[in-house]
Amino acid sequence: MRGRFAPSPTGRLHLGNARSALLGWLNARAAGGEFLLRIEDLDAARCREGYVDDLFRDLSYLGLTWDGTPVRQSQRSEAYAQALASLERAGRVYPCFCTRAEIARAASAPHGPGDDGPRYPGTCAALAADRARARPAALRFRAPAGVTFAFDDALKGPVAQDVAAEVGDFVVRRNDGVASYQLAVVVDDAASGITDVLRADDLLASTPRQLALYQALGLTPPRYAHVPLLLGEDGKRLAKREGASAVSELRQAGVAAEKVVGLLARWSGLGDGRPVRADELVESFRLEKVPREPVVVRETELHEQFGPLP
Ligand code: GLU
């Protein structure tokens, strides 16, 4: 069993990410498995090296150890190029010149799952391969028609989606030449031999697309567990900007890591909020204990747990 945590260094690690990291770590360690760290830094414009440094410090502070050297997606372009070439040889991708605005105008279907915009209407699917446009082409994966991609999520139960009908053909290489999240995550998890993916449920809607890529690339998908998000009092997902929810802020303010882990454990059905070390949670950890509902984080409980912060 091999799990992983795959954060994007586009902001400080907040308590929601930390909870996913803790649960993924516990899931792996409780099974006597390995736990890998991957830095998803493909989006150069949004990623910062300072956040990567903070991330290492935050995870160490929380007692979440990882095995081996962390993989950096920014250094994996060769692996992505090979996967794209194999999809290209198999006729599974085509260049797409559409802008977002064109897709929005052409889309007849309502918005697809998640916040990925409308279903792609297939405008470029039948373009002559040599048709040149001023705009550089993205590469889209041809979602197989009439195929439902299904899996049994450890927390959500059975999930199934006809990707072609609901999402349409999706981007595997952006028009700046960078591999898309969907492609990179599949190539990397497979290359690292990840058997168990535990992540926040905002990515649940991406999983059928990833299964389509596993199939097209002849790779074996992992097991999945999608944990409900932590929400702020306004019912929106806990934002990175919310002060006390940044782990580095708590660390720098001298808050004991056990208090942070204690709160993460309470939100996860694994404790009552009392300070605890991550390794003390391993023995009694069961994924089934994790609540299926989103957890609302109240400002007052942060104050109660951590005291006044500077
Ligand atoms: N990098 C993604 C994120 O930070 C997570 C990717 C994954 O776990 O598949 O939201």
Tab-separated table of C-alpha atoms in Angstrom, residues 5-6 36 41 45 47 59 69 75 103 105 117 119 156 183-184 232-233 254 268:
chain	number	residue	atom	x	y	z
A	5	PHE	CA	-0.109	13.893	-0.635
A	6	ALA	CA	0.032	16.065	-3.749
A	36	LEU	CA	4.943	9.966	-0.770
A	41	ASP	CA	3.902	22.929	-9.401
A	45	ALA	CA	2.437	31.578	-12.764
A	47	CYS	CA	3.229	28.547	-7.685
A	59	LEU	CA	4.293	18.788	7.368
A	69	THR	CA	12.522	12.538	-2.288
A	75	GLN	CA	10.591	18.313	-13.506
A	103	ILE	CA	-16.524	26.998	-25.924
A	105	ARG	CA	-20.826	30.133	-26.856
A	117	GLY	CA	-16.875	24.910	-17.259
A	119	ARG	CA	-19.078	20.274	-21.583
A	156	LYS	CA	-18.563	8.100	-1.153
A	183	LEU	CA	-2.803	13.944	-17.339
A	184	ALA	CA	0.001	14.736	-14.879
A	232	GLY	CA	-15.921	28.176	6.630
A	233	GLU	CA	-18.868	29.580	8.571
A	254	GLY	CA	4.398	28.870	18.670
A	268	SER	CA	-12.195	13.634	11.313
